[in-house]
Coordinates of C-alpha atoms in Angstrom, one line a residue:
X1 CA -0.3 -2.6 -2.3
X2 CA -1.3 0.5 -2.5
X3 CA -3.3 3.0 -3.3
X4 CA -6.4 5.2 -4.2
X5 CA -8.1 7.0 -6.7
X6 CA -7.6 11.2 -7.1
X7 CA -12.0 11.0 -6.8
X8 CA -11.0 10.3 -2.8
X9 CA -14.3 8.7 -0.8
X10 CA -15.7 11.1 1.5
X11 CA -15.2 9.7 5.2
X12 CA -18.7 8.9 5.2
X13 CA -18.5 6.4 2.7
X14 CA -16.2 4.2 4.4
X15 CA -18.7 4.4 7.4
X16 CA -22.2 3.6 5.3
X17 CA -19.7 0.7 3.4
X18 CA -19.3 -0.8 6.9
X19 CA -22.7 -0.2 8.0
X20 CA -24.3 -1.9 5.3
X21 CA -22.0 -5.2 5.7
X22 CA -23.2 -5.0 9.5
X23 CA -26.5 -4.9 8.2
X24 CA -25.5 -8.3 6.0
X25 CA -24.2 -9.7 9.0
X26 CA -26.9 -9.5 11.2
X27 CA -29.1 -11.2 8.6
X28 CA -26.5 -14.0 8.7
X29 CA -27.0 -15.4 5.6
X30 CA -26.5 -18.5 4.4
X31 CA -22.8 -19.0 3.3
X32 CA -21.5 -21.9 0.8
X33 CA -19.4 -24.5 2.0
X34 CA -17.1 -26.7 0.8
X35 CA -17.9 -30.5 1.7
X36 CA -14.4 -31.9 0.2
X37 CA -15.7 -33.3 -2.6
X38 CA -13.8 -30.8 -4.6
X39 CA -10.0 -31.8 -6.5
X40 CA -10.7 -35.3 -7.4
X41 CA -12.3 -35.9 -11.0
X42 CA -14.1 -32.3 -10.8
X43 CA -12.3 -29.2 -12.5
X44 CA -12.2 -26.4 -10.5
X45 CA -12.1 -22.4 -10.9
X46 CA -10.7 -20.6 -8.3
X47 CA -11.5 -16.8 -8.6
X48 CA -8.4 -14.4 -7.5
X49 CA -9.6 -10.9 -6.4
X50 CA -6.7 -8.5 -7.0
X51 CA -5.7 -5.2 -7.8
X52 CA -3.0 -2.5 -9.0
X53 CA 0.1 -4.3 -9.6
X54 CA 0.5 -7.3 -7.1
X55 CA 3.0 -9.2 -9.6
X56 CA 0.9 -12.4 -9.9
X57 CA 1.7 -13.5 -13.7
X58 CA 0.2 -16.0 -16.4
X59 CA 3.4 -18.0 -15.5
X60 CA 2.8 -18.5 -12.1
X61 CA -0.6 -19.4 -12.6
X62 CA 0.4 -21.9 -15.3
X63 CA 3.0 -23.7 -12.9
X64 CA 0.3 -23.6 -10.5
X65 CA -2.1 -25.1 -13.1
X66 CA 0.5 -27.9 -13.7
X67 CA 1.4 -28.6 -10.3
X68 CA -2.5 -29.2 -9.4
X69 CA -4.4 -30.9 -12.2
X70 CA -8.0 -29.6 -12.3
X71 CA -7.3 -26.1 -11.3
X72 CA -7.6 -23.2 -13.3
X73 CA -7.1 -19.7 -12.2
X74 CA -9.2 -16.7 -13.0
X75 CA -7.6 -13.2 -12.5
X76 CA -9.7 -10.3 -11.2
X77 CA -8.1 -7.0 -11.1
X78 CA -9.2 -4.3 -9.9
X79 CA -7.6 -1.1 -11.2
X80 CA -7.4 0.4 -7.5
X81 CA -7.4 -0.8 -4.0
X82 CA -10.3 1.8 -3.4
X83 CA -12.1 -0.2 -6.4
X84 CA -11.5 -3.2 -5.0
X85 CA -12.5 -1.9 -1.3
X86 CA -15.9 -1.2 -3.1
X87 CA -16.5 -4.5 -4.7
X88 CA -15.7 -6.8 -1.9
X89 CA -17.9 -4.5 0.7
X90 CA -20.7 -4.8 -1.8
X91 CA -20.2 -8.5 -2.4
X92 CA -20.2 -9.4 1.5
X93 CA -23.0 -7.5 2.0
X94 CA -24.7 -9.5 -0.2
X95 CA -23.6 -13.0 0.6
X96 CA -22.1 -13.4 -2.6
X97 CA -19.9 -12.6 -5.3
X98 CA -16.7 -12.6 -3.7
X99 CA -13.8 -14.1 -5.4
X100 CA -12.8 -17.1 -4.0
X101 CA -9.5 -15.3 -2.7
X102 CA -9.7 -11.8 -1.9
X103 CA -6.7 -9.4 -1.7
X104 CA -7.3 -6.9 1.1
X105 CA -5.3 -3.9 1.2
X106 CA -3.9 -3.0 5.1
X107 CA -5.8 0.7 5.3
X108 CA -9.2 -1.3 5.1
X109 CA -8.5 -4.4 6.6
X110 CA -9.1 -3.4 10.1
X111 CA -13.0 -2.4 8.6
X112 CA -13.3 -6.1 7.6
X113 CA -11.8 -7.6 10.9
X114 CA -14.8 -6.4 12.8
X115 CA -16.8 -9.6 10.9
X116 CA -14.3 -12.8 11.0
X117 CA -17.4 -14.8 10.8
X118 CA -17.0 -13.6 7.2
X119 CA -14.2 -15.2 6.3
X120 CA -12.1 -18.4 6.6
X121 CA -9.5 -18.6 9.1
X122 CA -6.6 -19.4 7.7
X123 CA -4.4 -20.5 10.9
X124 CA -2.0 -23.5 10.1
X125 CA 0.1 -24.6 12.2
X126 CA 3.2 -25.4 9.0
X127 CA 2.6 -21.6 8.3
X128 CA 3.6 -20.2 11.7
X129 CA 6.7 -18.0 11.3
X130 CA 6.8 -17.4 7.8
X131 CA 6.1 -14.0 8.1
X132 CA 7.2 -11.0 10.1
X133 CA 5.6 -10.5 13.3
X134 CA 4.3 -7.6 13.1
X135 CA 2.5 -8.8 9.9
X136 CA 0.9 -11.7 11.3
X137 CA -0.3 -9.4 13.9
X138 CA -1.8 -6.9 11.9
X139 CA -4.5 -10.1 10.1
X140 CA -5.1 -11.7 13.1
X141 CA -8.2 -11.0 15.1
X142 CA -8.1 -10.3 19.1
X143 CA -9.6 -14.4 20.1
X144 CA -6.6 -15.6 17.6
X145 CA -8.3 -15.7 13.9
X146 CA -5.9 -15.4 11.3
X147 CA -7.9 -13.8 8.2
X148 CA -5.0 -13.0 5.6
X149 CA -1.9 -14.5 4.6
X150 CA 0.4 -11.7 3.8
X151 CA 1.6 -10.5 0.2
X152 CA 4.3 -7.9 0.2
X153 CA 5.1 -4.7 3.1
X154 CA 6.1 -1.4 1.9
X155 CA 9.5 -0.2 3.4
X156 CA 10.2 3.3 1.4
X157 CA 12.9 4.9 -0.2
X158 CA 13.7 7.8 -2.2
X159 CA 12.8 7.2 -5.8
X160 CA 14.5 10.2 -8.1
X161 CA 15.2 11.4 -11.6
X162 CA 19.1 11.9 -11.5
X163 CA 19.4 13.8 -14.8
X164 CA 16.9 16.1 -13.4
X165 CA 19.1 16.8 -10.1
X166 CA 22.4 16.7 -11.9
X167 CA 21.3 19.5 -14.7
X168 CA 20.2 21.6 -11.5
X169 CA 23.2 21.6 -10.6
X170 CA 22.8 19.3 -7.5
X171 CA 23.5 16.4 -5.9
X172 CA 22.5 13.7 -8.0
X173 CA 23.9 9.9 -7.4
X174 CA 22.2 7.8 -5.0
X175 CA 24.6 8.3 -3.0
X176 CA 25.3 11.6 -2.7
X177 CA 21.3 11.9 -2.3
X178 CA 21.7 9.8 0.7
X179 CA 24.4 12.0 2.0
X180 CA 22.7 15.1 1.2
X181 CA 19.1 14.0 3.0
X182 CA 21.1 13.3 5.9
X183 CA 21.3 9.2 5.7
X184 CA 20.3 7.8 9.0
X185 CA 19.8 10.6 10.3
X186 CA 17.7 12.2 7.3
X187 CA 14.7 14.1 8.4
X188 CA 11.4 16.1 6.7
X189 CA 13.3 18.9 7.1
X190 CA 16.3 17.8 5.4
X191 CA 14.1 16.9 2.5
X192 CA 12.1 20.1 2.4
X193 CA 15.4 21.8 2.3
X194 CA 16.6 20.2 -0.8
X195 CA 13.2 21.0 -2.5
X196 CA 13.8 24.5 -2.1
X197 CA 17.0 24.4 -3.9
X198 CA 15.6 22.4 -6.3
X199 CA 13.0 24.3 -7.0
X200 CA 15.0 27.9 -6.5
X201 CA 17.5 26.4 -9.4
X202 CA 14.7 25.2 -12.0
X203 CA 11.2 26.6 -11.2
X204 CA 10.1 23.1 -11.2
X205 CA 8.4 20.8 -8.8
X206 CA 10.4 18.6 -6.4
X207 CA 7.9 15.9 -5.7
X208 CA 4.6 15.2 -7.1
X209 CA 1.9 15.2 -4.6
X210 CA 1.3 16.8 -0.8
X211 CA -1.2 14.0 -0.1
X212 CA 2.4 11.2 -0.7
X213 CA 4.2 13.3 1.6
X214 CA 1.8 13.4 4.1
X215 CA 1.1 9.4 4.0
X216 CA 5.2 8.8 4.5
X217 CA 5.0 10.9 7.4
X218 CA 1.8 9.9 9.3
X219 CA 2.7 6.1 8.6
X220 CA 6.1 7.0 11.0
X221 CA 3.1 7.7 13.5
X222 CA 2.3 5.0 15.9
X223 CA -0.9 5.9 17.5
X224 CA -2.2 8.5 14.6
X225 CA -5.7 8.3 14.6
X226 CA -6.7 5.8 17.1
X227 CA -5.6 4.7 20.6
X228 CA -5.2 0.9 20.7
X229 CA -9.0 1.0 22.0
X230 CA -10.6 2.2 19.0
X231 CA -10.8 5.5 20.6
X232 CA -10.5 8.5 17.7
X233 CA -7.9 11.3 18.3
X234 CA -6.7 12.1 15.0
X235 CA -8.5 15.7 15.3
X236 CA -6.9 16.7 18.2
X237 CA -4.0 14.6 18.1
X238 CA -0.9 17.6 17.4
X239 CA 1.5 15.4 15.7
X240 CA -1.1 15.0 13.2
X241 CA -1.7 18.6 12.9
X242 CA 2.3 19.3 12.7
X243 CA 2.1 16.9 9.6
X244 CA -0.7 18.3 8.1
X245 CA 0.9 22.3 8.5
X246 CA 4.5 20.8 7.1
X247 CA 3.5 19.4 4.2
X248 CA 0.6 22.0 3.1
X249 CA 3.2 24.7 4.1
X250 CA 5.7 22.5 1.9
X251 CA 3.3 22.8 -1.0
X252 CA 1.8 25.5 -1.2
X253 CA 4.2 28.3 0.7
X254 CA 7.2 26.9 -0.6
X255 CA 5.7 25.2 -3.9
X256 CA 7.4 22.2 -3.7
X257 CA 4.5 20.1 -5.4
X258 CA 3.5 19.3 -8.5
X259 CA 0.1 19.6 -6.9
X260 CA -1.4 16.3 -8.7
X261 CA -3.4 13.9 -7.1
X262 CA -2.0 10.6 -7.0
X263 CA -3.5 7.8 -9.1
X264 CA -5.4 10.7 -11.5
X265 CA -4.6 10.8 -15.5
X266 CA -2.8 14.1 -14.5
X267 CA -0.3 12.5 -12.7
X268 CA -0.1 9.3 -14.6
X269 CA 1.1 11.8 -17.4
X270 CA 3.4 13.9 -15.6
X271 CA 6.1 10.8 -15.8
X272 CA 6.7 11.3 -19.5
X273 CA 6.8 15.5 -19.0
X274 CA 9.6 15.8 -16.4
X275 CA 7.3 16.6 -13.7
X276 CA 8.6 16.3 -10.9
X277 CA 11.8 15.4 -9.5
X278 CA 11.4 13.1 -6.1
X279 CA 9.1 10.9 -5.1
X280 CA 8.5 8.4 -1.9
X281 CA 9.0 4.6 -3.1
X282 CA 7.9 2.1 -1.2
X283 CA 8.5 -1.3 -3.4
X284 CA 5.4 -1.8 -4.7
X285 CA 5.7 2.1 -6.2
X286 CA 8.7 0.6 -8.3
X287 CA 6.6 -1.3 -10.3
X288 CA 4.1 1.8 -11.4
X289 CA 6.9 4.4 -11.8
X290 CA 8.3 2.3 -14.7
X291 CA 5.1 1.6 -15.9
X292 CA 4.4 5.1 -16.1
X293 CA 7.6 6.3 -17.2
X294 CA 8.2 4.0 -20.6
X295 CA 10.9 5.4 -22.8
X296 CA 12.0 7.8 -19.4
X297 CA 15.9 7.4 -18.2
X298 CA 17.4 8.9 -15.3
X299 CA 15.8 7.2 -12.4
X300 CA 17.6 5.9 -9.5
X301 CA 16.6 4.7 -6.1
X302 CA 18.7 6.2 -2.8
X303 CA 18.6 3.9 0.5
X304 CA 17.4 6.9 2.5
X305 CA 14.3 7.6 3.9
X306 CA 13.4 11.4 6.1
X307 CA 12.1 10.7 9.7
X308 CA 14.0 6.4 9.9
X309 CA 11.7 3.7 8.8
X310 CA 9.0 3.9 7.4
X311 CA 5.9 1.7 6.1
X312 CA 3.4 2.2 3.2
X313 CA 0.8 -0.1 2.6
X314 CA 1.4 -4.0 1.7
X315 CA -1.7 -6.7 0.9
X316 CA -3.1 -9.9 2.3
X317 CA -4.6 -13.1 0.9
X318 CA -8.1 -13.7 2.5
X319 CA -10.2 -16.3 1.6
X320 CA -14.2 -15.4 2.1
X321 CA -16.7 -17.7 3.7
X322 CA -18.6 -17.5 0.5
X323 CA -16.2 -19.6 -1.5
X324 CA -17.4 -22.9 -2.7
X325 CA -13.7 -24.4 -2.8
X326 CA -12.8 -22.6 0.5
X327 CA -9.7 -25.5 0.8
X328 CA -8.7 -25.2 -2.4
X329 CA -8.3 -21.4 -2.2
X330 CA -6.5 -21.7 1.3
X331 CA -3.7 -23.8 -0.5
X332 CA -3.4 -21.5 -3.5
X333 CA -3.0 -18.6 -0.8
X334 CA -0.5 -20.1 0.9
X335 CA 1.3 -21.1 -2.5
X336 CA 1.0 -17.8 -3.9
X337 CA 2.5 -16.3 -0.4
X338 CA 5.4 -18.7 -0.6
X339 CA 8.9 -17.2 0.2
X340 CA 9.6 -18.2 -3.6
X341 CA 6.6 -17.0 -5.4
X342 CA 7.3 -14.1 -3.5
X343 CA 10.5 -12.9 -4.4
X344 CA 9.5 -13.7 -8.2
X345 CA 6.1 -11.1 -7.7
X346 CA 8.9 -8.9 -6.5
X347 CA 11.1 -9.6 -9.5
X348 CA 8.1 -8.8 -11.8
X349 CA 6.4 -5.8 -10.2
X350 CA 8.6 -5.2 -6.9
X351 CA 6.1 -5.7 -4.5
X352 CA 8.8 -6.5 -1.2
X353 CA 8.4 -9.7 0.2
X354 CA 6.5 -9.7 4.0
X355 CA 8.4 -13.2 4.4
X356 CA 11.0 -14.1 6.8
X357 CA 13.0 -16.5 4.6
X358 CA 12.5 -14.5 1.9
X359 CA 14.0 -10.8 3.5
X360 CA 17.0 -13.2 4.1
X361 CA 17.6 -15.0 1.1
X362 CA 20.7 -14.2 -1.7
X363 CA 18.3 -13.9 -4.7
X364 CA 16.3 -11.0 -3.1
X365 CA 19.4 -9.2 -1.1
X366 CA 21.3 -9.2 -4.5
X367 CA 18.7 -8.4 -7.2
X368 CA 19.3 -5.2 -9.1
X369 CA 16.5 -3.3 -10.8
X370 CA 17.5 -2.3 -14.3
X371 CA 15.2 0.4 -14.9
X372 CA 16.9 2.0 -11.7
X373 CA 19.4 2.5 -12.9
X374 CA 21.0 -0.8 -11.8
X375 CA 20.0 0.0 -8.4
X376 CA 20.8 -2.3 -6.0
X377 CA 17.1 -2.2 -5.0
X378 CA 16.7 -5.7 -3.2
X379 CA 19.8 -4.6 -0.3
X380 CA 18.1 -1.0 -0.5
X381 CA 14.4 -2.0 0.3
X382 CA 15.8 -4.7 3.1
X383 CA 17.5 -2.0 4.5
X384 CA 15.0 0.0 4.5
X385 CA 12.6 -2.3 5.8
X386 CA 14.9 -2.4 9.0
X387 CA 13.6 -0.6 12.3
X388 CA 9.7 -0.8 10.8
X389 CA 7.0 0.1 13.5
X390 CA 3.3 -0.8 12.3
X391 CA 1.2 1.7 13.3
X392 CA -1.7 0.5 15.0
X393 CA -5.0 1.1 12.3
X394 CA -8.3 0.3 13.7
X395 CA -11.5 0.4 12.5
X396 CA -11.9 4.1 11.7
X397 CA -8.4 4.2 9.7
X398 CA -9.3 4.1 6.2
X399 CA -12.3 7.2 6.8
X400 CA -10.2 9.0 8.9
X401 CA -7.0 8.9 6.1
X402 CA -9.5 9.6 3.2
X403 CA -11.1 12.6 4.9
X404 CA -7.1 13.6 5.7
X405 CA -6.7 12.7 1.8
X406 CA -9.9 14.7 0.6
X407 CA -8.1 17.7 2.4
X408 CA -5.0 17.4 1.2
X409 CA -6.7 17.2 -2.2
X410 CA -8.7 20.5 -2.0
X411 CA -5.4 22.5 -1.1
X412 CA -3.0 21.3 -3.0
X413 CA -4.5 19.9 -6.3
X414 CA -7.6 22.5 -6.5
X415 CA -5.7 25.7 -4.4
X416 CA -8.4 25.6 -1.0
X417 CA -7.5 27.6 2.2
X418 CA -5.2 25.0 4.4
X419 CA -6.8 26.3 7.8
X420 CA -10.6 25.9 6.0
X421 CA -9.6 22.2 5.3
X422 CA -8.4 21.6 8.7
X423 CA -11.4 22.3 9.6
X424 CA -13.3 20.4 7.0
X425 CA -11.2 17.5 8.0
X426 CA -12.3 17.9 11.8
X427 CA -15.4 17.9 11.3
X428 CA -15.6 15.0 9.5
X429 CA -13.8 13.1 11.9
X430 CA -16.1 14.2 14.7
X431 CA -19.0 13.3 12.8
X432 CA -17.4 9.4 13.1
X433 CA -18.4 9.6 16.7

């Protein structure tokens, strides 16, 4: 799940965040446990730690409920993964506080996997292979600690208003959007180009945010920021500075943005205004475009995506080593991570399954999405989740990407001089060490 608030974190936040739960850790303070007395006569409340739109329902919960006598769930949410980044950070630090399950969003997980002692591992041996590999790899710790079960992944398409195209005169099916990006072939620059006529025929913005753009393109990067040592080469690394230049030149040379910041009431708003004609949909973003865009026709997903495969956040299930009913929360993970409750939190919000059985069953491959137009959006997101390559995030991910963010914030939402944000952006990544 994804993502953050337009009031980005300085880099330097996500640094004194970690600092001060390494200052919690050395203190090693005294942690709960649970001594399986738990689940017989005693009623139990098991805390869930969420956030945006995971598609965890009253429903579920209730069969939950009724499947296991003497559990009751409590709900959470958070109203953004940065929010919920804050609160758990703060939380561990303290020794406690923590919900008894914790979702944990993949751009700050790494942070957290530098302490396993902090949470419960949750290796079981009826669990292995349920989820993709490359999942499972991204939660588990170097000595073999699994630490999250995983939720949904993020595969992305092209989300798009159709009446907009089509009364610009322009392609406008999802399949003639496909052809016209180029289908497997499709790159940036086959994108950009559209925009440009998009914008030449209407005056109006083609997607809605540089800072989108940018994260579909770095996430197609497999060594962006970090080498697999931990070493930091995002300032000097130049496929990151080719990003950076395409999409600020895409957005402020060639005005293709709407020049909003995600998440902010701005661009909340711009759904019901016509504001912008493309956007980049990974599954989760299903759910909060229709949320957004109540009363709004005309969108339509295309199974295309510029530059192949490409991944955009996705969650896991941890369970801190805080929780009293550590067991208990461990089973409800794993329930809740089910191939079946899966594909139903896809049904409800479209958060994509991360589950091996799931990505192959009939139910998901041939669900539609009404709101889209009747898109075929279950084949469209497996296809798209085809050909994924995880790029490796370490430690240093999440303040390296918000200081990126931060930049991409100051030219294109508030007008700044690209080339004095590079620099801005450099130095805060040197300043990481």
């Amino acid at each position: 799940m994804r993502k953050t608030t337009s009031k980005m974190w300085a880099a330097a936040a996500g640094v004194t965040g970690i600092a001060l739960l390494a200052t919690a850790c050395s203190g090693n303070a005294e942690t709960p446990s649970d001594d399986g007395s738990d689940g017989g006569s005693e009623n139990i409340t098991l805390t869930l730690g969420t956030f945006n739109e995971p598609g965890y329902t009253d429903e579920m919960f209730a069969a939950y409920e009724a499947e296991n006598p003497g559990i009751t769930i409590e709900n959470k949410k958070a109203a953004t993964s940065n929010e919920a980044r804050d609160n758990l950070n703060t939380r561990l630090a303290s020794g406690s506080g923590a919900s008894d399950i914790e979702m944990i969003e993949i751009d700050w997980l790494p942070e957290l996997m530098q302490y396993p002692e902090k949470f419960t591992d949750l290796t079981d041996p009826a669990l292995e292979g349920r989820w993709l590999d490359w999942k499972v790899a991204q939660a588990t710790t170097p000595d073999g600690i699994l630490l999250g079960y995983g939720t949904d992944i993020g595969p992305e398409a092209i989300a798009f208003r159709g009446d907009l195209l089509a009364a610009a005169g322009l392609p406008s099916t999802r399949e003639e959007v496909a052809a016209e990006l180029g289908g497997a072939d499709a790159t940036w620059e086959d994108y950009f180009a559209f925009g440009k006529r998009y914008t030449e025929a209407t005056g109006k913005p083609f997607f809605d945010a540089a800072g989108a753009i940018y994260q579909g393109m770095i996430n197609q990067v497999e060594n962006a920021y970090e080498e697999n040592d931990g070493t930091i080469i995002a300032a000097e690394n130049p496929e990151v500075k080719a990003i950076y230049d395409a999409v600020t030149t895409a957005s402020v040379t060639d005005n293709l943005s709407a020049h909003l910041g995600q998440w902010s009431d701005d661009w909340t708003a711009s759904f019901q205004t016509d504001g912008f004609a493309t956007m980049l949909a990974p599954g989760w973003m299903l759910g909060v475009i229709e949320g957004n865009s109540a009363g709004v026709t005309g969108w339509d997903i295309a199974d295309v995506f510029p530059g192949g495969a490409g991944n955009w956040g996705g969650s896991f299930l941890t369970v801190p080593a805080q929780s009293k009913h550590a067991e208990e929360a461990k089973k409800l993970a794993a329930w809740l991570t089910a191939p079946e409750q899966q594909i139903q939190a896809y049904k409800n919000k479209g958060t994509f399954p991360s589950q091996v059985e799931a990505l192959a069953s009939d139910e998901l491959l041939s669900s539609t999405n009404a709101f889209f137009n009747n898109a075929p959006a279950g084949q469209i997101l497996a296809n798209r989740a085809k050909g994924i390559i995880a790029p490796f995030k370490g430690p240093n991910y999440f303040a390296v990407n918000d200081a990126m963010q931060s930049a991409l914030t100051e030219v294109d939402v508030n007008g700044g001089d690209p080339a004095a944000q590079w620099d801005t952006f450099v130095a805060a990544v040197n300043a990481l060490g």
